[in-house]
mmCIF file of C-alpha atoms in Angstrom:
data_model
loop_
_atom_site.group_PDB
_atom_site.id
_atom_site.type_symbol
_atom_site.label_atom_id
_atom_site.label_comp_id
_atom_site.label_asym_id
_atom_site.label_seq_id
_atom_site.Cartn_x
_atom_site.Cartn_y
_atom_site.Cartn_z
ATOM 1 C CA UNK Z 28 139.125 123.749 91.538
ATOM 2 C CA UNK Z 29 136.913 120.755 92.188
ATOM 3 C CA UNK Z 30 135.002 119.292 89.245
ATOM 4 C CA UNK Z 31 132.780 116.271 88.833
ATOM 5 C CA UNK Z 32 135.916 114.436 87.673
ATOM 6 C CA UNK Z 33 136.949 114.392 91.339
ATOM 7 C CA UNK Z 34 133.710 112.599 92.198
ATOM 8 C CA UNK Z 35 132.587 109.066 91.593
ATOM 9 C CA UNK Z 36 129.626 108.540 89.267
ATOM 10 C CA UNK Z 37 126.866 106.734 91.141
ATOM 11 C CA UNK Z 38 124.544 104.462 89.127
ATOM 12 C CA UNK Z 39 121.120 106.027 88.656
ATOM 13 C CA UNK Z 40 119.334 102.773 89.491
ATOM 14 C CA UNK Z 41 121.060 102.888 92.897
ATOM 15 C CA UNK Z 42 120.045 106.451 93.841
ATOM 16 C CA UNK Z 43 117.703 104.952 96.438
ATOM 17 C CA UNK Z 44 120.751 103.995 98.503
ATOM 18 C CA UNK Z 45 121.493 107.688 98.977
ATOM 19 C CA UNK Z 46 118.004 108.871 99.873
ATOM 20 C CA UNK Z 47 115.924 106.007 101.255
ATOM 21 C CA UNK Z 48 117.565 106.037 104.723
ATOM 22 C CA UNK Z 49 115.874 109.394 105.340
ATOM 23 C CA UNK Z 50 118.867 111.698 105.667
ATOM 24 C CA UNK Z 51 118.540 115.428 105.984
ATOM 25 C CA UNK Z 52 119.395 116.787 102.553
ATOM 26 C CA UNK Z 53 120.527 120.049 101.053
ATOM 27 C CA UNK Z 54 118.754 121.286 97.942
ATOM 28 C CA UNK Z 55 120.610 123.697 95.699
ATOM 29 C CA UNK Z 56 119.331 125.903 92.918
ATOM 30 C CA UNK Z 57 120.757 128.458 90.528
ATOM 31 C CA UNK Z 58 118.468 131.237 89.357
ATOM 32 C CA UNK Z 59 119.316 134.492 87.645
ATOM 33 C CA UNK Z 60 123.003 133.926 88.238
ATOM 34 C CA UNK Z 61 122.680 133.284 91.981
ATOM 35 C CA UNK Z 62 123.296 130.004 93.740
ATOM 36 C CA UNK Z 63 121.200 129.132 96.766
ATOM 37 C CA UNK Z 64 120.904 126.155 99.081
ATOM 38 C CA UNK Z 65 118.271 125.038 101.591
ATOM 39 C CA UNK Z 66 117.942 122.254 104.149
ATOM 40 C CA UNK Z 67 115.161 119.726 103.716
ATOM 41 C CA UNK Z 68 113.758 116.739 105.552
ATOM 42 C CA UNK Z 69 110.511 116.250 103.626
ATOM 43 C CA UNK Z 70 111.568 114.014 100.758
ATOM 44 C CA UNK Z 71 111.435 110.394 99.637
ATOM 45 C CA UNK Z 72 112.227 107.922 96.925
ATOM 46 C CA UNK Z 73 109.244 107.234 94.656
ATOM 47 C CA UNK Z 74 110.677 104.694 92.220
ATOM 48 C CA UNK Z 75 113.858 102.635 92.072
ATOM 49 C CA UNK Z 76 114.439 102.566 88.333
ATOM 50 C CA UNK Z 77 114.265 104.778 86.439
ATOM 51 C CA UNK Z 78 114.733 106.669 89.687
ATOM 52 C CA UNK Z 79 112.219 109.217 90.854
ATOM 53 C CA UNK Z 80 112.175 111.251 94.031
ATOM 54 C CA UNK Z 81 109.725 113.627 95.681
ATOM 55 C CA UNK Z 82 110.324 116.575 97.945
ATOM 56 C CA UNK Z 83 108.383 119.423 99.479
ATOM 57 C CA UNK Z 84 109.596 122.974 98.916
ATOM 58 C CA UNK Z 85 107.163 125.603 100.141
ATOM 59 C CA UNK Z 86 106.272 129.017 98.812
ATOM 60 C CA UNK Z 87 107.825 130.295 102.075
ATOM 61 C CA UNK Z 88 111.213 128.914 100.986
ATOM 62 C CA UNK Z 89 113.395 131.287 98.977
ATOM 63 C CA UNK Z 90 114.332 128.298 96.785
ATOM 64 C CA UNK Z 91 110.713 127.792 95.729
ATOM 65 C CA UNK Z 92 110.789 130.339 92.939
ATOM 66 C CA UNK Z 93 114.138 129.123 91.644
ATOM 67 C CA UNK Z 94 112.883 125.559 91.564
ATOM 68 C CA UNK Z 95 109.669 126.509 89.786
ATOM 69 C CA UNK Z 96 111.311 128.836 87.282
ATOM 70 C CA UNK Z 97 114.326 126.705 86.383
ATOM 71 C CA UNK Z 98 112.863 123.225 86.897
ATOM 72 C CA UNK Z 99 116.228 122.079 88.202
ATOM 73 C CA UNK Z 100 118.025 121.432 91.462
ATOM 74 C CA UNK Z 101 120.767 119.383 93.058
ATOM 75 C CA UNK Z 102 119.935 117.223 96.055
ATOM 76 C CA UNK Z 103 122.998 116.753 98.259
ATOM 77 C CA UNK Z 104 123.429 114.368 101.167
ATOM 78 C CA UNK Z 105 125.693 115.661 103.930
ATOM 79 C CA UNK Z 106 127.431 113.388 106.409
ATOM 80 C CA UNK Z 107 126.494 113.833 110.050
ATOM 81 C CA UNK Z 108 129.674 115.789 110.752
ATOM 82 C CA UNK Z 109 128.102 118.701 108.886
ATOM 83 C CA UNK Z 110 125.155 118.806 111.309
ATOM 84 C CA UNK Z 111 125.628 122.328 112.675
ATOM 85 C CA UNK Z 112 126.157 123.786 109.206
ATOM 86 C CA UNK Z 113 123.152 121.894 107.855
ATOM 87 C CA UNK Z 114 120.930 123.352 110.583
ATOM 88 C CA UNK Z 115 122.303 126.857 110.108
ATOM 89 C CA UNK Z 116 121.651 126.655 106.350
ATOM 90 C CA UNK Z 117 118.045 125.866 107.209
ATOM 91 C CA UNK Z 118 117.691 128.789 109.569
ATOM 92 C CA UNK Z 119 118.557 131.694 107.325
ATOM 93 C CA UNK Z 120 117.320 132.753 103.900
ATOM 94 C CA UNK Z 121 118.949 133.113 100.529
ATOM 95 C CA UNK Z 122 116.894 136.283 100.230
ATOM 96 C CA UNK Z 123 119.268 137.867 102.751
ATOM 97 C CA UNK Z 124 122.658 136.375 102.034
ATOM 98 C CA UNK Z 125 124.786 134.170 99.772
ATOM 99 C CA UNK Z 126 124.727 130.899 101.670
ATOM 100 C CA UNK Z 127 127.565 129.317 99.701
ATOM 101 C CA UNK Z 128 129.791 132.213 100.782
ATOM 102 C CA UNK Z 129 128.437 132.417 104.329
ATOM 103 C CA UNK Z 130 128.961 128.709 105.005
ATOM 104 C CA UNK Z 131 132.140 128.231 102.968
ATOM 105 C CA UNK Z 132 130.471 125.726 100.674
ATOM 106 C CA UNK Z 133 132.141 124.795 97.419
ATOM 107 C CA UNK Z 134 129.785 125.004 94.446
ATOM 108 C CA UNK Z 135 130.751 122.461 91.808
ATOM 109 C CA UNK Z 136 129.294 122.686 88.290
ATOM 110 C CA UNK Z 137 127.191 119.665 87.416
ATOM 111 C CA UNK Z 138 126.866 117.938 84.079
ATOM 112 C CA UNK Z 139 123.120 118.018 83.498
ATOM 113 C CA UNK Z 140 121.773 121.024 85.391
ATOM 114 C CA UNK Z 141 122.824 124.597 86.131
ATOM 115 C CA UNK Z 142 122.285 124.212 89.881
ATOM 116 C CA UNK Z 143 125.524 123.590 91.776
ATOM 117 C CA UNK Z 144 126.737 120.463 93.523
ATOM 118 C CA UNK Z 145 128.027 120.930 97.059
ATOM 119 C CA UNK Z 146 131.543 119.510 97.217
ATOM 120 C CA UNK Z 147 131.463 119.023 100.999
ATOM 121 C CA UNK Z 148 128.540 116.577 100.777
ATOM 122 C CA UNK Z 149 128.893 112.819 100.538
ATOM 123 C CA UNK Z 150 126.438 112.505 97.639
ATOM 124 C CA UNK Z 151 125.058 114.851 95.012
ATOM 125 C CA UNK Z 152 122.117 114.134 92.721
ATOM 126 C CA UNK Z 153 121.414 116.380 89.741
ATOM 127 C CA UNK Z 154 117.653 116.547 89.261
ATOM 128 C CA UNK Z 155 115.059 118.020 86.988
ATOM 129 C CA UNK Z 156 111.508 118.693 88.087
ATOM 130 C CA UNK Z 157 109.476 115.909 86.490
ATOM 131 C CA UNK Z 158 105.949 116.670 87.658
ATOM 132 C CA UNK Z 159 104.416 119.749 89.252
ATOM 133 C CA UNK Z 160 100.807 118.607 89.426
ATOM 134 C CA UNK Z 161 100.820 118.535 93.250
ATOM 135 C CA UNK Z 162 102.824 121.726 93.728
ATOM 136 C CA UNK Z 163 99.822 124.038 93.957
ATOM 137 C CA UNK Z 164 98.017 121.887 96.517
ATOM 138 C CA UNK Z 165 100.910 120.542 98.611
ATOM 139 C CA UNK Z 166 104.190 122.102 97.364
ATOM 140 C CA UNK Z 167 105.169 118.582 96.381
ATOM 141 C CA UNK Z 168 107.678 118.295 93.545
ATOM 142 C CA UNK Z 169 108.596 115.112 91.723
ATOM 143 C CA UNK Z 170 112.299 115.083 90.877
ATOM 144 C CA UNK Z 171 113.981 112.971 88.258
ATOM 145 C CA UNK Z 172 117.658 112.239 88.953
ATOM 146 C CA UNK Z 173 119.778 112.839 85.851
ATOM 147 C CA UNK Z 174 123.242 112.268 87.331
ATOM 148 C CA UNK Z 175 124.414 111.087 90.729
ATOM 149 C CA UNK Z 176 127.816 111.416 92.343
ATOM 150 C CA UNK Z 177 129.538 110.402 95.530
ATOM 151 C CA UNK Z 178 132.702 111.720 97.124
ATOM 152 C CA UNK Z 179 135.308 108.936 97.016
ATOM 153 C CA UNK Z 180 136.987 110.395 100.117
ATOM 154 C CA UNK Z 181 133.814 109.825 102.180
ATOM 155 C CA UNK Z 182 133.210 106.075 102.325
ATOM 156 C CA UNK Z 183 130.090 104.873 104.073
ATOM 157 C CA UNK Z 184 129.503 108.026 106.121
ATOM 158 C CA UNK Z 185 127.099 108.322 109.023
ATOM 159 C CA UNK Z 186 124.012 110.179 107.844
ATOM 160 C CA UNK Z 187 121.935 112.681 109.784
ATOM 161 C CA UNK Z 188 118.210 112.248 110.521
ATOM 162 C CA UNK Z 189 116.045 115.101 111.773
ATOM 163 C CA UNK Z 190 113.757 113.993 114.566
ATOM 164 C CA UNK Z 191 111.467 116.913 113.804
ATOM 165 C CA UNK Z 192 112.285 118.938 116.908
ATOM 166 C CA UNK Z 193 115.792 120.281 116.417
ATOM 167 C CA UNK Z 194 117.403 117.060 117.586
ATOM 168 C CA UNK Z 195 119.096 114.775 115.107
ATOM 169 C CA UNK Z 196 120.085 111.139 115.114
ATOM 170 C CA UNK Z 197 123.278 110.150 113.420
ATOM 171 C CA UNK Z 198 123.589 106.648 112.065
ATOM 172 C CA UNK Z 199 124.811 104.156 114.619
ATOM 173 C CA UNK Z 200 125.229 100.424 114.329
ATOM 174 C CA UNK Z 201 124.737 98.925 110.853
ATOM 175 C CA UNK Z 202 122.639 95.765 110.656
ATOM 176 C CA UNK Z 203 123.214 93.498 107.650
ATOM 177 C CA UNK Z 204 120.033 91.616 106.770
ATOM 178 C CA UNK Z 205 120.792 90.961 103.099
ATOM 179 C CA UNK Z 206 120.308 87.237 103.654
ATOM 180 C CA UNK Z 207 116.674 87.852 104.522
ATOM 181 C CA UNK Z 208 115.971 90.005 101.437
ATOM 182 C CA UNK Z 209 114.741 87.040 99.441
ATOM 183 C CA UNK Z 210 112.118 88.996 97.530
ATOM 184 C CA UNK Z 211 114.274 92.020 96.708
ATOM 185 C CA UNK Z 212 117.492 90.410 95.512
ATOM 186 C CA UNK Z 213 117.815 92.882 92.657
ATOM 187 C CA UNK Z 214 118.384 95.677 95.159
ATOM 188 C CA UNK Z 215 121.446 94.061 96.718
ATOM 189 C CA UNK P 6 93.730 92.580 125.337
ATOM 190 C CA UNK P 7 95.562 95.711 124.317
ATOM 191 C CA UNK P 8 93.482 98.736 123.314
ATOM 192 C CA UNK P 9 94.353 102.295 122.374
ATOM 193 C CA UNK P 10 93.762 103.138 126.050
ATOM 194 C CA UNK P 11 97.115 101.467 126.716
ATOM 195 C CA UNK P 12 98.763 103.872 124.303
ATOM 196 C CA UNK P 13 99.579 107.536 124.565
ATOM 197 C CA UNK P 14 97.780 109.905 122.211
ATOM 198 C CA UNK P 15 100.343 111.780 120.131
ATOM 199 C CA UNK P 16 99.432 115.311 118.971
ATOM 200 C CA UNK P 17 98.611 115.405 115.267
ATOM 201 C CA UNK P 18 100.678 118.539 114.714
ATOM 202 C CA UNK P 19 103.698 116.557 115.952
ATOM 203 C CA UNK P 20 103.319 113.548 113.658
ATOM 204 C CA UNK P 21 106.418 114.757 111.795
ATOM 205 C CA UNK P 22 108.517 113.706 114.794
ATOM 206 C CA UNK P 23 107.548 110.099 114.101
ATOM 207 C CA UNK P 24 108.131 110.039 110.375
ATOM 208 C CA UNK P 25 110.588 112.763 109.363
ATOM 209 C CA UNK P 26 113.690 110.886 110.577
ATOM 210 C CA UNK P 27 113.146 108.408 107.740
ATOM 211 C CA UNK P 28 112.430 105.216 109.659
ATOM 212 C CA UNK P 29 111.373 102.024 107.965
ATOM 213 C CA UNK P 30 107.633 101.783 108.570
ATOM 214 C CA UNK P 31 104.989 99.116 108.577
ATOM 215 C CA UNK P 32 101.736 99.828 106.755
ATOM 216 C CA UNK P 33 98.656 97.902 107.814
ATOM 217 C CA UNK P 34 95.341 97.489 106.065
ATOM 218 C CA UNK P 35 92.104 95.640 106.673
ATOM 219 C CA UNK P 36 90.119 94.521 103.642
ATOM 220 C CA UNK P 37 87.266 92.055 103.399
ATOM 221 C CA UNK P 38 87.844 90.963 106.990
ATOM 222 C CA UNK P 39 91.567 90.287 106.576
ATOM 223 C CA UNK P 40 94.374 92.237 108.188
ATOM 224 C CA UNK P 41 97.619 92.649 106.307
ATOM 225 C CA UNK P 42 100.874 94.467 106.894
ATOM 226 C CA UNK P 43 103.766 95.473 104.643
ATOM 227 C CA UNK P 44 107.187 97.052 105.118
ATOM 228 C CA UNK P 45 107.868 100.403 103.478
ATOM 229 C CA UNK P 46 110.766 102.808 103.089
ATOM 230 C CA UNK P 47 109.320 105.100 100.432
ATOM 231 C CA UNK P 48 107.419 107.667 102.478
ATOM 232 C CA UNK P 49 107.728 111.224 103.763
ATOM 233 C CA UNK P 50 106.069 114.041 105.615
ATOM 234 C CA UNK P 51 104.390 116.538 103.288
ATOM 235 C CA UNK P 52 102.990 119.092 105.737
ATOM 236 C CA UNK P 53 103.433 119.725 109.447
ATOM 237 C CA UNK P 54 99.951 120.923 110.357
ATOM 238 C CA UNK P 55 97.394 119.785 109.551
ATOM 239 C CA UNK P 56 99.673 116.825 109.016
ATOM 240 C CA UNK P 57 99.960 115.136 105.662
ATOM 241 C CA UNK P 58 102.160 112.258 104.618
ATOM 242 C CA UNK P 59 102.963 110.526 101.340
ATOM 243 C CA UNK P 60 103.947 106.958 100.631
ATOM 244 C CA UNK P 61 104.431 104.682 97.668
ATOM 245 C CA UNK P 62 102.544 101.392 97.556
ATOM 246 C CA UNK P 63 102.846 99.589 94.243
ATOM 247 C CA UNK P 64 100.410 97.477 92.313
ATOM 248 C CA UNK P 65 102.888 94.637 92.998
ATOM 249 C CA UNK P 66 102.172 94.963 96.739
ATOM 250 C CA UNK P 67 99.318 92.852 98.079
ATOM 251 C CA UNK P 68 98.328 95.862 100.224
ATOM 252 C CA UNK P 69 97.736 97.998 97.135
ATOM 253 C CA UNK P 70 94.207 96.820 96.531
ATOM 254 C CA UNK P 71 93.263 97.094 100.202
ATOM 255 C CA UNK P 72 94.577 100.641 100.318
ATOM 256 C CA UNK P 73 92.760 101.647 97.150
ATOM 257 C CA UNK P 74 89.478 99.959 98.046
ATOM 258 C CA UNK P 75 89.278 101.006 101.705
ATOM 259 C CA UNK P 76 91.098 104.341 101.554
ATOM 260 C CA UNK P 77 92.543 103.614 104.983
ATOM 261 C CA UNK P 78 95.707 102.329 106.596
ATOM 262 C CA UNK P 79 97.784 102.502 109.744
ATOM 263 C CA UNK P 80 101.412 103.567 109.492
ATOM 264 C CA UNK P 81 103.456 102.040 112.306
ATOM 265 C CA UNK P 82 107.012 102.868 113.320
ATOM 266 C CA UNK P 83 108.980 99.925 114.720
ATOM 267 C CA UNK P 84 112.004 100.348 116.933
ATOM 268 C CA UNK P 85 115.287 98.997 115.584
ATOM 269 C CA UNK P 86 115.038 95.890 117.758
ATOM 270 C CA UNK P 87 112.317 94.658 115.398
ATOM 271 C CA UNK P 88 114.700 94.763 112.414
ATOM 272 C CA UNK P 89 114.647 91.087 111.464
ATOM 273 C CA UNK P 90 110.860 90.898 111.735
ATOM 274 C CA UNK P 91 110.462 94.109 109.744
ATOM 275 C CA UNK P 92 112.588 92.689 106.937
ATOM 276 C CA UNK P 93 110.785 89.349 106.981
ATOM 277 C CA UNK P 94 107.399 91.125 106.774
ATOM 278 C CA UNK P 95 108.698 92.812 103.637
ATOM 279 C CA UNK P 96 109.832 89.581 102.048
ATOM 280 C CA UNK P 97 106.626 87.599 101.996
ATOM 281 C CA UNK P 98 103.127 88.382 100.773
ATOM 282 C CA UNK P 99 99.757 88.704 102.445
ATOM 283 C CA UNK P 100 98.436 86.839 99.422
ATOM 284 C CA UNK P 101 100.066 83.703 100.825
ATOM 285 C CA UNK P 102 99.760 84.006 104.595
ATOM 286 C CA UNK P 103 98.350 85.922 107.547
ATOM 287 C CA UNK P 104 101.333 88.055 108.508
ATOM 288 C CA UNK P 105 99.922 89.070 111.895
ATOM 289 C CA UNK P 106 99.725 85.409 112.805
ATOM 290 C CA UNK P 107 103.006 84.429 111.166
ATOM 291 C CA UNK P 108 104.985 87.167 112.941
ATOM 292 C CA UNK P 109 103.106 87.144 116.230
ATOM 293 C CA UNK P 110 101.991 90.740 115.800
ATOM 294 C CA UNK P 111 99.201 92.104 117.972
ATOM 295 C CA UNK P 112 96.495 93.857 115.960
ATOM 296 C CA UNK P 113 94.928 96.651 118.006
ATOM 297 C CA UNK P 114 91.670 98.270 116.894
ATOM 298 C CA UNK P 115 92.086 101.941 116.101
ATOM 299 C CA UNK P 116 89.657 104.762 116.700
ATOM 300 C CA UNK P 117 89.293 106.274 113.264
ATOM 301 C CA UNK P 118 90.018 103.502 110.751
ATOM 302 C CA UNK P 119 89.332 99.789 110.365
ATOM 303 C CA UNK P 120 92.972 98.958 109.680
ATOM 304 C CA UNK P 121 94.779 97.615 112.751
ATOM 305 C CA UNK P 122 97.483 99.222 114.840
ATOM 306 C CA UNK P 123 100.522 97.055 115.569
ATOM 307 C CA UNK P 124 100.996 96.926 119.341
ATOM 308 C CA UNK P 125 104.679 96.001 119.105
ATOM 309 C CA UNK P 126 105.558 99.239 117.296
ATOM 310 C CA UNK P 127 106.690 102.427 119.007
ATOM 311 C CA UNK P 128 104.256 104.645 117.100
ATOM 312 C CA UNK P 129 101.025 104.088 115.192
ATOM 313 C CA UNK P 130 99.343 106.608 112.909
ATOM 314 C CA UNK P 131 95.787 106.028 111.712
ATOM 315 C CA UNK P 132 95.504 107.447 108.199
ATOM 316 C CA UNK P 133 92.981 107.963 105.455
ATOM 317 C CA UNK P 134 93.956 108.278 101.820
ATOM 318 C CA UNK P 135 93.614 111.985 101.085
ATOM 319 C CA UNK P 136 94.613 112.206 97.427
ATOM 320 C CA UNK P 137 95.034 109.554 94.746
ATOM 321 C CA UNK P 138 95.820 111.790 91.802
ATOM 322 C CA UNK P 139 99.387 110.467 91.503
ATOM 323 C CA UNK P 140 98.542 106.820 92.171
ATOM 324 C CA UNK P 141 98.085 105.863 88.542
ATOM 325 C CA UNK P 142 101.344 107.445 87.405
ATOM 326 C CA UNK P 143 103.628 106.783 90.394
ATOM 327 C CA UNK P 144 101.710 104.686 92.986
ATOM 328 C CA UNK P 145 102.037 107.708 95.252
ATOM 329 C CA UNK P 146 99.366 108.057 97.939
ATOM 330 C CA UNK P 147 98.806 111.109 100.102
ATOM 331 C CA UNK P 148 97.819 110.068 103.617
ATOM 332 C CA UNK P 149 96.071 112.224 106.173
ATOM 333 C CA UNK P 150 96.792 111.245 109.797
ATOM 334 C CA UNK P 151 93.563 111.074 111.811
ATOM 335 C CA UNK P 152 94.960 109.758 115.106
ATOM 336 C CA UNK P 153 98.484 109.108 116.320
ATOM 337 C CA UNK P 154 99.661 106.992 119.228
ATOM 338 C CA UNK P 155 102.911 106.071 120.910
ATOM 339 C CA UNK P 156 103.724 103.215 123.241
ATOM 340 C CA UNK P 157 104.502 104.679 126.672
ATOM 341 C CA UNK P 158 106.739 101.691 127.437
ATOM 342 C CA UNK P 159 109.044 102.592 124.510
ATOM 343 C CA UNK P 160 110.587 105.964 125.289
ATOM 344 C CA UNK P 161 112.834 107.514 122.675
ATOM 345 C CA UNK P 162 113.606 104.288 120.814
ATOM 346 C CA UNK P 163 116.316 103.870 118.228
ATOM 347 C CA UNK P 164 114.720 103.838 114.786
ATOM 348 C CA UNK P 165 115.722 101.750 111.778
ATOM 349 C CA UNK P 166 116.773 103.211 108.418
ATOM 350 C CA UNK P 167 117.000 101.116 105.254
ATOM 351 C CA UNK P 168 120.126 101.913 103.297
ATOM 352 C CA UNK P 169 118.484 100.533 100.191
ATOM 353 C CA UNK P 170 120.567 97.375 99.934
ATOM 354 C CA UNK P 171 119.415 95.093 102.746
ATOM 355 C CA UNK P 172 121.608 96.838 105.310
ATOM 356 C CA UNK P 173 120.049 99.070 107.920
ATOM 357 C CA UNK P 174 121.342 101.824 110.155
ATOM 358 C CA UNK P 175 119.948 102.112 113.621
ATOM 359 C CA UNK P 176 119.952 105.485 115.305
ATOM 360 C CA UNK P 177 123.178 106.239 117.104
ATOM 361 C CA UNK P 178 124.252 109.403 118.866
ATOM 362 C CA UNK P 179 121.606 112.121 119.245
ATOM 363 C CA UNK P 180 122.701 115.664 118.461
ATOM 364 C CA UNK P 181 120.718 118.471 120.091
ATOM 365 C CA UNK P 182 120.772 121.574 117.896
ATOM 366 C CA UNK P 183 117.571 123.188 119.141
ATOM 367 C CA UNK P 184 119.472 126.353 120.000
ATOM 368 C CA UNK P 185 120.265 126.846 116.320
ATOM 369 C CA UNK P 186 116.640 126.385 115.163
ATOM 370 C CA UNK P 187 115.947 130.119 115.270
ATOM 371 C CA UNK P 188 113.601 130.099 112.288
ATOM 372 C CA UNK P 189 111.596 127.016 113.269
ATOM 373 C CA UNK P 190 110.902 127.628 116.940
ATOM 374 C CA UNK P 191 107.311 126.420 116.587
ATOM 375 C CA UNK P 192 108.585 122.898 115.898
ATOM 376 C CA UNK P 193 110.463 122.605 119.178
#
């Protein structure tokens, strides 16, 4: 059985390194004893430290009610090799099936929230809903990371970016411009 | 002189194709007769149609005041070839210099806002600030796209993704999974 002890704790003030590149994410919830997971490309970092994220989960998403009622989720970052599974997760509903079972995902208990981590993902971020003031108007949730984890067996994976039309870019060449980051040295 | 007539109008209900992949963006403003431009990686799509975006611009950014006072900006998406310039734009301040001049950027008048388009970028989105209710707490602006444009000479460019540490991934292999997008056919 996989536990968070098999993962590497990721510093909370470095959560932006997991999310800022704009990867497609999975968002997991646990509500009334049932785990669910959705695919999401509408999210961003809001603040480096203490970290804050935002994401859009609509009333049309089965996860919406779980997120509202529990105020908790796990944001997971899959490597690009999971592309087909990631798309399939986003094209069926937890109202109809158990997605963890259907897609052979391994739910790992977190430390701070009831929602499950996804063991197959490169990174997992345990979050609590921090602000719901824009949920009614725009389905926009602010998420506060409470714990973050990476899989030590997946070093520097290629991430997956949805181009908004069913095509996806995986990370290609990495450009190192740290020398030019004169104003943002504390991020390096 | 380049005008929007040299660009291709991009449908507003397809703005997500420009932004959802998580590219580093430029954000331009015009305030009291001065153009300015900043680099930004904290942004997302909020709604497909009518399109809505969000981005974080902090009080520490010189563009903050321009954005608040004018309620307008242009979000531009550079191709990965502009990486060094994009980073340099983000590591100096419009308080000290004219960045359009310094970086040889071509300011193009838009149709709907006073802020300039950046001719060198693949895509340009003219935006008005639609909601400021989370600006005080999180510097989070909601932006409503009013016009969107792409450069017909830049077809399907590789985008640039900040990995949060001064390294950047450029788009690599494109994966076509349209066949699996059974639930989201209207996006294709």
